[in-house]
Amino acid sequence: MKRMHRKHALIIGGTGMLQNVSHWLVAQNYFLSVINRNTRNFEAMKASSPAPDQLYSIRVDYHNYRALEAGVKKAFSIHGAPELIISWIHSSAPYALPTIIRERANDSLPWKLFHVQGSSSYFVKERLTVPENCTYRRVYLGFIVENEQSRWLTHDEISEGVMKAIRTDASETIVGTLQPWNKRP
Ligand SMILES: NC(=O)c1ccc[n+]([C@@H]2O[C@H](COP(=O)([O-])OP(=O)(O)OC[C@H]3O[C@@H](n4cnc5c(N)ncnc54)[C@H](OP(=O)(O)O)[C@@H]3O)[C@@H](O)[C@H]2O)c1
């Protein structure tokens, strides 16, 4: 029987605040590789997934760049190079995303990167080099101002904002607001 082609996506942060994005992607028929450290969190996410057999765990600490490179290399060789990468990586691991991009550069097919970043990255733009076949999209996580008060975004709001960015394919998305900056929580 001919194997059905399934789109491949890679997500970092997909067991945490981007969990709803993980569920949405598999519902869109993506095969999803998920970088994570904590097996229990991954299994919990898998248990609530609409299609658990479409999930693949890359268990690695992304601060360990060699292990990260080996993990994504293996995933890409089994499932193909992903056409979509959603990255939520803490600034403590500045070489994690470049490591993943370098590994993805071994394939010349077009792909998209949704780079999710904290609010302060909006004012000090991170330098990131992407290959020509990559369409680069930024998503900034802001805050919410309501009733004269401000608060950070909830997981649902963050995931909803990232899904909207993917759906609309906007080059830059701000989830919530970044203005006025002095009103941030
Ligand atoms: N502007 C805003 O409103 C804003 C912005 C940023 C964050 N936040 C809030 O801050 C809270 C904490 O942020 P968080 O980043 O800890 O959220 P998180 O998304 O809940 O957790 C981090 C995610 O990244 C993975 N991860 C973290 N470190 C990793 C590592 N070294 N190697 C591999 N995978 C790793 C985690 O997997 P494992 O569990 O397997 O490690 C998990 O999937 C969130 O709950 C969010 O609500 C708010």
Coordinates of C-alpha atoms and ligand atoms in Angstrom, one line a residue:
M1 CA 0.0 0.0 0.0
K2 CA 1.3 3.5 -0.9
R3 CA 2.3 5.5 2.2
M4 CA 0.2 8.6 2.5
H5 CA 2.3 11.8 2.5
R6 CA 1.9 13.7 5.7
K7 CA 3.3 17.2 6.4
H8 CA 6.0 17.3 9.0
A9 CA 6.3 20.1 11.6
L10 CA 8.7 20.5 14.5
I11 CA 7.7 22.4 17.7
I12 CA 9.8 23.5 20.6
G13 CA 7.7 24.4 23.7
G14 CA 4.8 22.2 22.4
T15 CA 4.3 20.4 25.7
G16 CA 4.1 23.8 27.6
M17 CA 2.3 27.0 26.7
L18 CA 2.1 25.9 23.1
Q19 CA 0.3 22.7 23.8
N20 CA -2.9 23.9 22.1
V21 CA -0.7 24.6 19.0
S22 CA 0.5 21.0 19.1
H23 CA -3.1 19.7 19.2
W24 CA -4.1 22.0 16.4
L25 CA -1.3 21.0 14.2
V26 CA -2.0 17.3 14.4
A27 CA -5.7 18.1 13.8
Q28 CA -4.4 19.8 10.6
N29 CA -2.9 16.4 9.7
Y30 CA 0.7 17.4 10.5
F31 CA 3.0 14.7 11.8
L32 CA 4.6 16.6 14.7
S33 CA 8.1 16.2 16.2
V34 CA 8.2 17.7 19.7
I35 CA 11.4 18.8 21.5
N36 CA 11.0 18.2 25.2
R37 CA 12.9 17.1 28.3
N38 CA 10.1 15.9 30.6
T39 CA 8.6 12.6 29.6
R40 CA 5.7 13.0 31.9
N41 CA 4.7 16.3 30.3
F42 CA 5.1 14.8 26.9
E43 CA 3.0 11.8 27.8
A44 CA 0.3 14.0 29.3
M45 CA 0.2 16.1 26.1
K46 CA 0.0 13.0 24.0
A47 CA -2.8 11.6 26.1
S48 CA -4.9 14.7 25.3
S49 CA -3.9 14.8 21.6
P50 CA -6.6 14.3 19.0
A51 CA -4.1 12.1 17.1
P52 CA -1.4 10.7 19.5
D53 CA 0.1 8.5 16.8
Q54 CA 1.1 11.6 14.9
L55 CA 3.5 12.7 17.6
Y56 CA 7.2 12.0 17.9
S57 CA 9.2 12.9 20.9
I58 CA 12.7 14.3 20.6
R59 CA 13.8 14.1 24.2
V60 CA 16.7 16.5 24.7
D61 CA 17.8 19.5 26.7
Y62 CA 18.2 22.2 24.0
H63 CA 21.2 23.6 25.9
N64 CA 23.1 20.5 24.9
Y65 CA 23.7 21.5 21.3
R66 CA 25.3 18.2 20.3
A67 CA 22.4 16.1 21.6
L68 CA 20.0 18.6 20.0
E69 CA 21.7 18.2 16.6
A70 CA 21.6 14.4 16.9
G71 CA 18.0 14.4 18.0
V72 CA 16.7 16.6 15.1
K73 CA 18.9 14.8 12.6
K74 CA 17.3 11.5 13.6
A75 CA 13.8 13.0 13.4
F76 CA 14.4 14.5 10.0
S77 CA 15.9 11.2 8.6
I78 CA 12.8 9.3 9.9
H79 CA 10.0 11.7 9.1
G80 CA 11.6 14.0 6.5
A81 CA 12.7 17.6 6.8
P82 CA 9.9 19.6 8.4
E83 CA 8.1 22.3 6.3
L84 CA 7.1 24.1 9.5
I85 CA 9.1 24.9 12.6
I86 CA 7.6 26.7 15.7
S87 CA 10.2 27.7 18.1
W88 CA 9.8 28.9 21.7
I89 CA 13.3 28.7 23.2
H90 CA 14.6 30.6 26.2
S91 CA 17.4 33.1 25.6
S92 CA 19.7 30.9 27.8
A93 CA 20.2 28.7 24.8
P94 CA 21.2 31.1 22.0
Y95 CA 22.7 28.5 19.7
A96 CA 19.7 26.0 19.9
L97 CA 17.7 27.6 17.1
P98 CA 20.8 28.1 14.8
T99 CA 21.6 24.4 15.4
I100 CA 18.2 23.3 14.3
I101 CA 18.3 25.7 11.3
R102 CA 21.7 24.3 10.2
E103 CA 20.3 20.8 10.3
R104 CA 17.2 21.8 8.3
A105 CA 19.5 23.5 5.7
N106 CA 20.5 20.1 4.4
D107 CA 17.2 20.0 2.5
S108 CA 16.4 22.6 -0.2
L109 CA 12.6 22.4 0.0
P110 CA 10.8 25.6 1.2
W111 CA 9.9 25.8 4.8
K112 CA 8.6 28.3 7.4
L113 CA 9.9 29.3 10.8
F114 CA 7.6 30.9 13.4
H115 CA 9.9 32.4 15.9
V116 CA 8.1 33.0 19.2
Q117 CA 9.8 35.5 21.4
G118 CA 9.3 37.4 24.7
S119 CA 8.3 41.0 24.8
S120 CA 11.8 42.5 25.3
S121 CA 13.0 41.0 22.0
Y122 CA 10.7 43.4 20.2
F123 CA 13.0 46.3 21.2
V124 CA 16.3 44.5 20.8
K125 CA 15.9 42.4 17.7
E126 CA 17.7 39.1 17.8
R127 CA 20.0 38.5 14.9
L128 CA 19.2 35.2 13.2
T129 CA 20.3 34.0 9.8
V130 CA 18.0 31.8 7.9
P131 CA 18.6 30.1 4.6
E132 CA 16.9 31.4 1.4
N133 CA 14.3 28.6 1.3
C134 CA 13.0 29.7 4.8
T135 CA 10.2 32.1 5.2
Y136 CA 10.8 33.8 8.6
R137 CA 7.9 34.8 10.8
R138 CA 8.2 36.6 14.2
V139 CA 5.6 36.3 17.0
Y140 CA 6.1 38.5 20.0
L141 CA 4.4 37.7 23.3
G142 CA 3.1 40.9 24.9
F143 CA 0.8 41.5 27.8
I144 CA -2.9 42.5 28.3
V145 CA -4.1 45.8 29.7
E146 CA -7.6 45.6 31.2
N147 CA -9.5 47.6 33.8
E148 CA -6.5 49.9 34.3
Q149 CA -4.4 46.9 35.2
S150 CA -2.0 44.7 33.2
R151 CA -1.1 41.1 33.2
W152 CA 0.9 38.5 31.2
L153 CA -0.8 36.3 28.7
T154 CA -2.4 33.0 29.6
H155 CA -1.3 29.8 27.8
D156 CA -4.6 29.8 25.8
E157 CA -4.0 33.4 24.6
I158 CA -0.4 32.5 23.7
S159 CA -1.4 29.4 21.7
E160 CA -4.3 31.2 20.1
G161 CA -2.0 34.0 19.0
V162 CA 0.6 31.6 17.5
M163 CA -2.2 29.7 15.7
K164 CA -3.5 33.0 14.3
A165 CA 0.0 33.9 13.1
I166 CA 0.3 30.6 11.3
R167 CA -3.2 30.9 9.8
T168 CA -2.7 34.5 8.6
D169 CA 1.0 33.9 7.7
A170 CA 1.8 37.5 9.0
S171 CA 5.5 38.4 8.9
E172 CA 5.2 39.9 12.4
T173 CA 2.5 39.2 15.1
I174 CA 2.2 40.8 18.5
V175 CA 0.1 38.7 20.9
G176 CA -1.6 41.1 23.3
T177 CA 0.1 44.5 23.3
L178 CA 3.6 46.0 23.9
Q179 CA 2.2 49.5 24.4
P180 CA 2.5 51.3 26.6
W181 CA 5.7 49.5 27.6
N182 CA 5.8 51.1 31.0
K183 CA 2.4 49.4 31.8
R184 CA 3.8 45.9 31.4
P185 CA 3.1 43.7 34.5
Ligands
LIG1 N1 4.4 37.7 27.4 C1 3.9 36.7 28.2 O1 2.8 36.8 28.6 C2 4.8 35.5 28.5 C3 5.9 35.3 27.7 C4 6.7 34.2 28.1 C5 6.3 33.3 29.1 N2 5.1 33.6 29.7 C6 4.7 32.7 30.8 O2 5.8 32.2 31.5 C7 5.6 30.9 31.9 C8 6.8 30.1 31.9 O3 7.4 30.1 30.6 P1 8.0 28.7 30.0 O4 8.9 29.0 28.9 O5 8.6 27.9 31.1 O6 6.7 28.0 29.5 P2 6.2 26.7 29.0 O7 6.0 26.8 27.6 O8 5.1 26.3 29.9 O9 7.4 25.6 29.2 C9 8.5 25.5 28.4 C10 8.4 24.5 27.2 O10 9.6 24.4 26.6 C11 10.2 23.2 26.8 N3 11.6 23.4 27.3 C12 11.9 24.3 28.2 N4 13.3 24.2 28.5 C13 13.7 23.2 27.6 C14 15.0 22.7 27.4 N5 16.1 23.1 28.1 N6 15.1 21.7 26.5 C15 14.0 21.2 25.9 N7 12.8 21.7 26.0 C16 12.6 22.7 26.9 C17 9.4 22.5 27.9 O11 9.4 21.1 27.8 P3 9.8 20.3 29.2 O12 8.7 20.5 30.1 O13 9.9 18.9 28.7 O14 11.1 20.8 29.7 C18 8.0 23.1 27.6 O15 7.4 22.5 26.5 C19 4.5 30.3 30.9 O16 3.6 29.6 31.7 C20 3.9 31.6 30.3 O17 2.5 31.7 30.7 C21 4.4 34.7 29.5

